[in-house]
């Protein structure tokens, strides 16, 4: 045992203390006892020295042992983080003494900071120096778009990235880790997405979804680090956003422009870009209902649903009016032109079935002109209307054709969904031509209400265990050398049989498939968790 002298002693007290310490030292320093050594019962008064020896040096205090923390493990999140540098330490937990602060020149992160503080139940303090227990958000440095670094050290957290989106994704990692385990582990996360386009596509034309329902999906998407929401708002069954240029085409149940702006504001706060789509020249039944003179008619008198006569200038005029109106409403970087399933091109002999279109093609493009050239010209003309806005243009893969007089504009991104069309083209046909492509593989990523035409509801497990962004068509991946041209993927909800499910049932049905997709477009590595482990984790963090 150790003795410490608490303070200076004076007179007899000092002498008694010195004697006691000398006795203890003699008993504990290994000296032998017996006639040649000091008495084991202590010194007598006559044996005491005539003068007190100098006091023994004050022993140094013994420090409290430092806790030996185990090496940390990566945080538990969905999607999983790409890299985690382990460290020893207590990690970080939310506490009332801590708060969310903004680093130097990072005032633009105020919305992200307030959101995170509310989620963690700690104060938001704005631009301030980070102290013990704080979470600091900062924009700056270099790195890939949407990347971030999250460091836990000295009882505080710092999340930094080259752009606001990356910092926001870092806050999602922190939120999920705390939700899963109550803490964020010590160490450093370095993270970024594998694909730049990651999202959900909603058919709000065939089925009306409320603004509140769409906003709930946006919140889920943000937590999953998804960044793109497609809105297919015009089809045969409905036109679902209010219009000033052509109010006659709008369905009774629709979103007001105020509701759309509210959706856009929430999406922007979660770093999600909304991709609007007015599909043409097919899927325009709602427009034709108000303008029946635009209906395409076959040689036999058949009137295929949703197909406008693309040789009629009035059809182009109305669609262009709508394009100009809605490109102003939607500020995002993308616009989807549709172009799929134009019925005239789904017949075995379009020229014979639709002689009026064939004649118009020859008149415009010469004797070699065909109906497919007229359709490609339509697509290019619509692209020319939108292009001055600076938006990146997209079109469905079955709107691209080979061997014609006219080719689709080179700047159109291919949204590949099917290989079932007449004259179907393999994904490599587009990729080898240098096209960039977004994956909406209808084998894995199509949630079609009512499951018509041999569609079955996709499962999260099948996406998690079998699908990757390279699996563009069917179940076979394209060669890995094309991976840089595959820009990402979206999970698509189509409402062919709109009453087959309620809004709540759709939300529940797509929850795990969308979660699995988020994992596969963020982290290209094979998942380390089993499906059951992944599903259990997803339930904890969402």
XYZ file of C-alpha atoms in Angstrom:
542
model
C 0.000 0.000 0.000
C 1.049 3.612 -0.490
C 1.039 6.496 1.979
C 0.931 10.104 0.988
C 1.807 13.045 3.229
C -1.041 15.524 2.929
C 0.888 18.534 4.225
C 3.860 19.725 6.299
C 4.091 18.515 9.907
C 5.526 20.413 12.858
C 7.288 19.365 16.154
C 6.382 16.020 17.764
C 3.916 15.228 15.048
C 6.692 15.430 12.454
C 8.964 13.189 14.548
C 6.243 10.597 15.071
C 5.484 10.554 11.390
C 9.151 10.088 10.488
C 9.494 7.192 12.925
C 6.361 5.553 11.596
C 7.534 5.863 8.012
C 10.944 4.470 8.909
C 9.296 1.502 10.586
C 7.054 0.837 7.612
C 10.010 1.130 5.260
C 11.986 -1.357 7.314
C 9.120 -3.808 7.236
C 8.604 -3.513 3.548
C 12.055 -3.138 2.010
C 13.095 -6.750 2.377
C 15.602 -6.200 5.306
C 16.044 -9.304 7.528
C 14.687 -9.214 11.070
C 16.409 -10.630 14.161
C 19.162 -9.687 16.581
C 21.234 -7.899 13.951
C 18.305 -5.878 12.641
C 15.699 -3.537 14.081
C 13.217 -4.904 16.534
C 10.062 -6.167 14.898
C 8.054 -4.421 17.612
C 9.387 -0.956 16.819
C 12.042 1.350 18.416
C 12.083 2.291 22.133
C 12.249 5.877 23.330
C 15.926 5.452 24.331
C 16.747 4.221 20.843
C 15.271 7.289 19.202
C 17.770 9.556 17.456
C 18.728 12.783 19.209
C 17.735 14.743 16.061
C 14.991 13.955 13.509
C 16.151 12.647 10.124
C 15.044 14.581 7.024
C 11.495 13.632 5.985
C 11.118 11.082 3.191
C 10.351 12.500 -0.269
C 6.632 12.938 -0.968
C 5.514 10.038 -3.194
C 4.173 11.084 -6.628
C 0.398 10.661 -7.049
C -0.575 7.664 -9.126
C -2.685 8.699 -12.195
C -6.055 7.082 -12.801
C -5.542 4.341 -15.406
C -6.678 5.317 -18.936
C -9.527 3.156 -20.199
C -8.311 0.833 -22.907
C -10.970 1.117 -25.644
C -11.255 -1.632 -28.227
C -10.588 -0.776 -31.852
C -13.769 0.679 -33.332
C -15.830 -0.892 -36.104
C -17.563 0.783 -39.037
C -20.898 2.482 -38.347
C -24.040 0.500 -39.144
C -25.820 2.318 -41.953
C -27.844 1.798 -45.138
C -26.207 2.154 -47.548
C -22.996 0.987 -45.912
C -20.049 3.374 -45.822
C -17.294 2.778 -48.349
C -14.334 3.095 -45.944
C -13.813 3.424 -42.199
C -10.452 3.978 -40.483
C -10.770 2.384 -37.059
C -9.508 4.051 -33.890
C -9.585 3.586 -30.121
C -11.894 5.849 -28.223
C -15.366 6.277 -26.777
C -16.980 7.471 -29.990
C -19.723 10.087 -29.866
C -23.226 10.178 -28.447
C -25.751 13.030 -28.510
C -25.803 14.965 -25.246
C -27.512 18.186 -24.176
C -24.119 19.797 -23.661
C -23.251 19.278 -27.317
C -24.757 20.910 -30.390
C -24.506 21.310 -34.151
C -22.231 24.118 -35.346
C -21.056 25.348 -38.735
C -17.411 25.660 -39.688
C -15.794 28.672 -41.308
C -17.452 29.829 -44.546
C -20.105 27.112 -44.250
C -23.218 29.196 -43.584
C -24.891 27.519 -46.590
C -25.229 24.391 -44.431
C -27.682 26.023 -42.043
C -30.625 23.914 -43.267
C -28.633 20.701 -42.941
C -27.504 21.747 -39.476
C -30.999 22.535 -38.228
C -32.349 19.279 -39.640
C -29.638 17.196 -37.982
C -29.952 18.986 -34.636
C -33.672 18.323 -34.576
C -33.180 14.669 -35.445
C -30.543 14.157 -32.756
C -32.326 16.227 -30.117
C -29.435 18.628 -29.545
C -29.185 22.420 -29.993
C -28.322 24.120 -33.269
C -25.832 26.934 -32.640
C -24.941 28.073 -36.164
C -21.538 29.477 -37.020
C -19.438 28.871 -33.915
C -16.229 27.213 -32.820
C -16.704 23.508 -32.156
C -16.368 22.404 -28.568
C -16.641 19.195 -26.599
C -19.617 17.103 -27.661
C -20.320 19.152 -30.792
C -20.980 18.134 -34.391
C -19.294 20.489 -36.849
C -20.420 20.727 -40.483
C -18.077 22.262 -43.045
C -17.885 22.735 -46.810
C -14.458 22.769 -48.363
C -11.543 20.794 -49.660
C -11.276 18.543 -52.655
C -12.938 15.274 -53.487
C -15.500 13.668 -55.723
C -18.964 15.231 -55.965
C -21.240 14.122 -53.096
C -18.305 12.755 -51.094
C -17.651 13.453 -47.438
C -15.307 12.719 -44.560
C -16.728 12.114 -41.086
C -14.247 12.156 -38.208
C -14.956 11.227 -34.581
C -12.162 12.268 -32.257
C -11.755 13.963 -28.864
C -15.443 13.672 -28.084
C -16.644 15.573 -31.131
C -17.691 14.958 -34.745
C -16.619 16.804 -37.883
C -18.368 16.243 -41.229
C -16.740 17.910 -44.219
C -17.118 17.632 -47.970
C -16.471 19.530 -51.194
C -20.177 20.258 -51.695
C -23.320 20.606 -49.607
C -24.728 17.287 -50.829
C -21.730 15.376 -49.517
C -21.994 16.986 -46.093
C -25.712 16.190 -46.046
C -24.960 12.516 -46.741
C -22.492 12.581 -43.878
C -25.285 13.756 -41.589
C -27.366 10.791 -42.782
C -24.558 8.447 -41.776
C -24.387 10.028 -38.323
C -28.156 9.937 -37.877
C -28.423 6.279 -38.903
C -25.511 5.150 -36.742
C -27.022 6.833 -33.676
C -30.409 5.357 -34.490
C -28.948 1.852 -34.893
C -26.572 1.751 -31.906
C -26.966 4.986 -29.957
C -23.519 6.240 -30.961
C -21.094 7.033 -33.754
C -17.876 5.009 -33.468
C -14.438 6.557 -33.092
C -12.451 6.907 -36.294
C -12.822 8.332 -39.777
C -15.368 7.538 -42.493
C -14.422 8.354 -46.079
C -17.434 7.901 -48.330
C -18.818 8.665 -51.780
C -21.395 7.183 -54.175
C -20.524 4.712 -56.886
C -23.102 6.219 -59.281
C -24.112 9.855 -59.807
C -27.804 9.146 -60.528
C -29.687 7.192 -57.854
C -33.386 7.319 -57.338
C -37.067 6.592 -57.615
C -39.388 7.033 -60.595
C -43.088 7.670 -59.891
C -45.981 7.349 -62.314
C -48.286 10.014 -60.913
C -50.254 10.226 -64.175
C -52.173 6.937 -64.055
C -52.690 7.230 -60.292
C -53.000 10.438 -58.339
C -50.609 10.582 -55.403
C -51.028 13.353 -52.865
C -48.319 15.930 -52.312
C -47.910 14.691 -48.728
C -47.332 11.122 -49.913
C -44.680 12.262 -52.400
C -43.008 14.338 -49.689
C -42.803 11.282 -47.435
C -40.999 9.417 -50.210
C -38.570 12.326 -50.562
C -37.706 12.122 -46.858
C -37.056 8.383 -47.181
C -34.932 8.937 -50.262
C -32.806 11.551 -48.533
C -31.978 9.190 -45.679
C -30.969 6.532 -48.235
C -28.655 8.983 -50.047
C -30.795 8.840 -53.214
C -30.681 11.990 -55.320
C -33.189 11.740 -58.167
C -37.006 11.636 -58.270
C -38.629 11.062 -61.650
C -42.203 12.335 -62.055
C -44.086 10.869 -65.019
C -47.091 13.219 -64.826
C -48.727 12.885 -68.257
C -50.199 9.722 -69.755
C -53.355 8.262 -71.259
C -55.181 8.084 -67.930
C -54.375 11.514 -66.612
C -52.456 14.778 -66.663
C -51.666 15.552 -63.033
C -50.117 19.021 -62.724
C -52.039 22.262 -63.170
C -51.419 24.071 -66.454
C -51.781 27.713 -67.423
C -51.112 27.187 -71.127
C -53.530 24.273 -71.592
C -55.798 23.878 -68.552
C -58.158 21.776 -70.661
C -55.800 18.785 -70.549
C -55.504 18.670 -66.751
C -57.272 15.895 -64.827
C -59.694 16.684 -62.018
C -57.321 15.150 -59.448
C -53.983 16.870 -59.841
C -51.208 18.691 -58.049
C -51.416 22.449 -57.907
C -48.349 24.443 -58.829
C -48.084 25.525 -55.212
C -47.942 21.874 -54.170
C -45.304 21.188 -56.813
C -43.190 24.074 -55.536
C -43.498 22.696 -52.014
C -42.356 19.277 -53.266
C -39.449 20.883 -55.102
C -38.393 22.839 -52.017
C -38.361 19.720 -49.851
C -36.481 17.789 -52.538
C -33.868 20.536 -52.770
C -33.383 20.450 -48.998
C -32.593 16.736 -49.311
C -30.369 17.296 -52.364
C -32.800 15.460 -54.641
C -33.321 16.593 -58.224
C -36.829 16.169 -59.634
C -36.845 14.864 -63.223
C -40.176 15.724 -64.911
C -41.493 13.772 -67.888
C -44.099 14.635 -70.495
C -44.117 11.477 -72.575
C -44.640 11.951 -76.315
C -45.587 11.124 -79.039
C -47.193 8.141 -77.305
C -48.938 8.171 -73.931
C -50.747 11.441 -74.702
C -54.272 10.170 -74.134
C -55.111 12.976 -71.679
C -54.137 15.556 -74.302
C -56.059 13.748 -77.037
C -59.168 13.630 -74.846
C -59.216 17.440 -74.964
C -58.024 17.594 -78.588
C -59.463 14.569 -80.429
C -58.382 15.979 -83.798
C -54.786 15.085 -82.880
C -55.542 11.343 -82.733
C -53.477 9.052 -84.975
C -55.612 6.895 -87.286
C -54.418 3.732 -89.042
C -55.183 2.637 -92.588
C -57.905 0.372 -91.214
C -59.452 3.178 -89.175
C -57.979 2.053 -85.865
C -57.269 4.790 -83.310
C -54.454 3.562 -81.046
C -54.775 4.957 -77.563
C -52.484 7.797 -76.631
C -50.775 8.195 -80.019
C -50.890 11.613 -81.643
C -50.471 12.150 -85.351
C -46.879 13.358 -85.492
C -47.405 14.661 -89.021
C -49.897 17.230 -87.634
C -48.180 20.528 -86.680
C -50.860 21.198 -84.052
C -49.710 18.143 -82.079
C -46.172 19.547 -81.910
C -47.455 23.021 -81.020
C -49.457 21.852 -77.985
C -46.685 19.607 -76.662
C -44.144 22.403 -77.091
C -46.421 24.813 -75.222
C -46.465 22.385 -72.314
C -42.708 21.831 -72.463
C -42.017 25.557 -72.296
C -44.415 25.991 -69.394
C -43.116 23.175 -67.226
C -39.414 23.688 -67.851
C -39.951 26.992 -66.060
C -41.723 25.301 -63.141
C -39.039 22.649 -62.654
C -35.572 24.163 -62.074
C -33.656 20.864 -61.979
C -30.853 19.803 -64.284
C -32.806 17.098 -66.175
C -35.813 16.742 -68.460
C -37.331 13.475 -69.682
C -38.806 13.512 -73.196
C -40.386 10.043 -73.058
C -40.481 8.664 -76.642
C -41.427 5.085 -75.689
C -44.119 2.827 -77.098
C -45.297 4.948 -80.018
C -47.874 2.543 -81.389
C -47.166 3.252 -85.037
C -43.683 1.807 -84.560
C -44.945 -1.227 -82.676
C -46.607 -2.645 -85.797
C -44.735 -5.031 -88.079
C -45.064 -2.744 -91.080
C -45.504 0.879 -89.958
C -45.479 2.238 -93.530
C -48.352 0.003 -94.570
C -50.333 0.452 -91.363
C -49.926 4.240 -91.255
C -49.574 5.475 -94.843
C -50.163 9.090 -93.794
C -47.096 9.029 -91.587
C -45.102 7.265 -94.300
C -45.975 9.975 -96.795
C -45.012 12.701 -94.340
C -41.658 10.982 -93.706
C -40.844 10.849 -97.411
C -41.890 14.464 -97.868
C -39.610 15.600 -95.055
C -36.615 13.275 -95.426
C -36.669 12.127 -99.040
C -37.618 8.834 -100.664
C -35.736 6.800 -98.043
C -37.588 8.408 -95.166
C -39.620 6.062 -92.980
C -42.005 6.365 -90.048
C -39.143 5.788 -87.612
C -37.377 8.831 -89.086
C -40.467 10.931 -88.550
C -40.599 9.753 -84.921
C -36.873 10.441 -84.417
C -37.339 13.878 -85.934
C -40.179 14.481 -83.458
C -37.888 13.525 -80.570
C -35.090 15.795 -81.816
C -37.509 18.695 -82.290
C -38.794 18.361 -78.715
C -35.204 18.187 -77.489
C -34.508 21.435 -79.343
C -37.326 23.125 -77.418
C -35.897 22.109 -74.030
C -32.177 22.324 -74.768
C -31.879 26.137 -74.418
C -32.790 25.741 -70.720
C -29.485 23.910 -70.205
C -31.157 20.764 -68.915
C -29.706 17.323 -69.608
C -32.139 15.420 -71.824
C -33.346 11.859 -71.403
C -35.472 9.442 -73.457
C -36.581 5.804 -73.121
C -34.476 3.269 -74.971
C -37.264 2.130 -77.324
C -37.400 5.670 -78.715
C -33.944 5.215 -80.298
C -33.682 3.552 -83.681
C -30.883 2.402 -85.989
C -30.598 2.273 -89.731
C -32.703 5.320 -90.466
C -32.115 8.552 -92.291
C -32.364 10.474 -89.005
C -30.490 9.685 -85.775
C -31.404 10.734 -82.255
C -29.429 13.700 -80.933
C -26.117 12.673 -79.416
C -26.708 14.437 -76.110
C -29.739 12.322 -75.167
C -29.178 9.988 -72.231
C -30.722 6.549 -72.671
C -33.122 5.431 -69.949
C -33.039 1.675 -70.533
C -36.080 -0.209 -69.315
C -36.978 -2.960 -71.750
C -35.811 -5.427 -74.332
C -39.321 -6.497 -75.335
C -40.014 -4.002 -78.105
C -40.089 -4.928 -81.794
C -36.526 -4.837 -83.069
C -35.244 -4.787 -79.504
C -31.682 -3.607 -79.059
C -29.307 -4.980 -76.454
C -27.833 -2.450 -74.014
C -24.383 -2.928 -75.558
C -25.778 -1.526 -78.815
C -26.234 1.838 -77.099
C -23.095 1.638 -74.991
C -20.798 0.697 -77.844
C -22.096 3.726 -79.737
C -20.899 5.890 -76.865
C -24.293 6.565 -75.277
C -24.538 7.048 -71.534
C -27.278 5.076 -69.873
C -29.440 4.966 -66.746
C -30.640 1.543 -65.603
C -34.383 0.959 -65.062
C -34.301 -2.774 -65.807
C -37.931 -3.953 -65.894
C -36.853 -7.400 -64.697
C -35.755 -6.086 -61.280
C -36.721 -2.443 -60.926
C -40.331 -2.227 -62.174
C -43.114 -2.162 -59.595
C -46.231 -2.363 -61.788
C -49.519 -2.089 -59.917
C -51.737 -5.113 -60.459
C -48.831 -7.102 -62.013
C -50.164 -7.101 -65.606
C -48.303 -8.464 -68.650
C -46.286 -10.993 -66.628
C -44.846 -8.355 -64.295
C -44.378 -9.449 -60.691
C -43.653 -7.155 -57.771
C -39.875 -6.976 -57.301
C -38.409 -7.889 -53.936
C -35.637 -6.229 -52.014
C -33.932 -9.571 -51.566
C -33.697 -10.244 -55.298
C -32.245 -6.796 -55.964
C -29.819 -7.133 -53.049
C -28.578 -10.599 -53.944
C -28.721 -10.642 -57.763
C -28.827 -7.192 -59.339
C -26.045 -4.684 -59.975
C -26.035 -1.548 -62.168
C -24.350 -3.645 -64.868
C -27.483 -5.817 -65.137
C -29.304 -3.514 -67.541
C -31.563 -5.982 -69.361
C -32.827 -9.312 -68.118
C -30.430 -11.011 -65.710
C -27.141 -10.823 -67.643
C -24.649 -8.028 -66.892
C -22.995 -6.033 -69.620
C -19.175 -6.178 -69.764
C -17.514 -4.330 -66.902
C -15.698 -2.007 -69.317
C -18.990 -0.164 -69.830
C -19.436 0.604 -66.147
C -18.393 4.293 -66.475
C -21.161 4.832 -69.061
C -23.846 3.480 -66.736
C -24.745 6.585 -64.787
C -26.914 4.905 -62.192
C -30.389 3.509 -61.699
C -33.897 4.327 -60.554
C -36.559 2.081 -59.063
C -39.804 2.674 -60.966
C -43.427 2.586 -59.831
C -45.958 2.233 -62.676
C -49.679 2.414 -62.029
C -51.126 0.427 -64.937
C -53.925 -0.916 -62.738
C -54.150 2.093 -60.483
C -56.686 0.691 -58.023
C -54.723 -2.481 -57.349
C -53.015 -0.861 -54.364
C -53.598 2.110 -52.096
C -50.978 4.778 -51.545
C -50.078 3.151 -48.223
C -49.691 -0.257 -49.864
C -47.413 1.184 -52.534
C -45.244 2.860 -49.886
C -44.965 -0.404 -47.963
C -44.342 -2.480 -51.078
C -41.461 -0.400 -52.379
C -39.731 0.189 -49.036
C -37.282 -2.732 -49.085
C -36.696 -2.788 -52.874
C -35.795 0.901 -52.757
C -33.516 0.282 -49.768
C -31.730 -2.527 -51.605
C -31.302 -0.363 -54.693
C -29.772 2.393 -52.552
C -27.144 -0.038 -51.279
C -26.216 -1.257 -54.760
C -25.829 2.167 -56.410
C -23.819 3.636 -53.523
C -21.327 0.858 -52.795
C -20.100 -1.245 -55.749
C -18.625 -3.950 -53.519
C -20.486 -7.159 -52.829
C -22.481 -6.643 -49.616
C -20.962 -8.196 -46.516
C -24.273 -8.613 -44.703
C -26.678 -11.416 -45.496
C -30.118 -10.377 -46.677
C -31.632 -11.105 -43.264
C -28.939 -9.005 -41.566
C -29.440 -6.189 -44.052
C -33.209 -6.229 -43.627
C -32.842 -6.173 -39.838
C -30.435 -3.238 -40.022
C -32.719 -1.359 -42.413
C -35.559 -1.668 -39.919
C -33.383 -0.065 -37.228
C -32.016 2.861 -39.187
C -35.113 3.893 -41.177
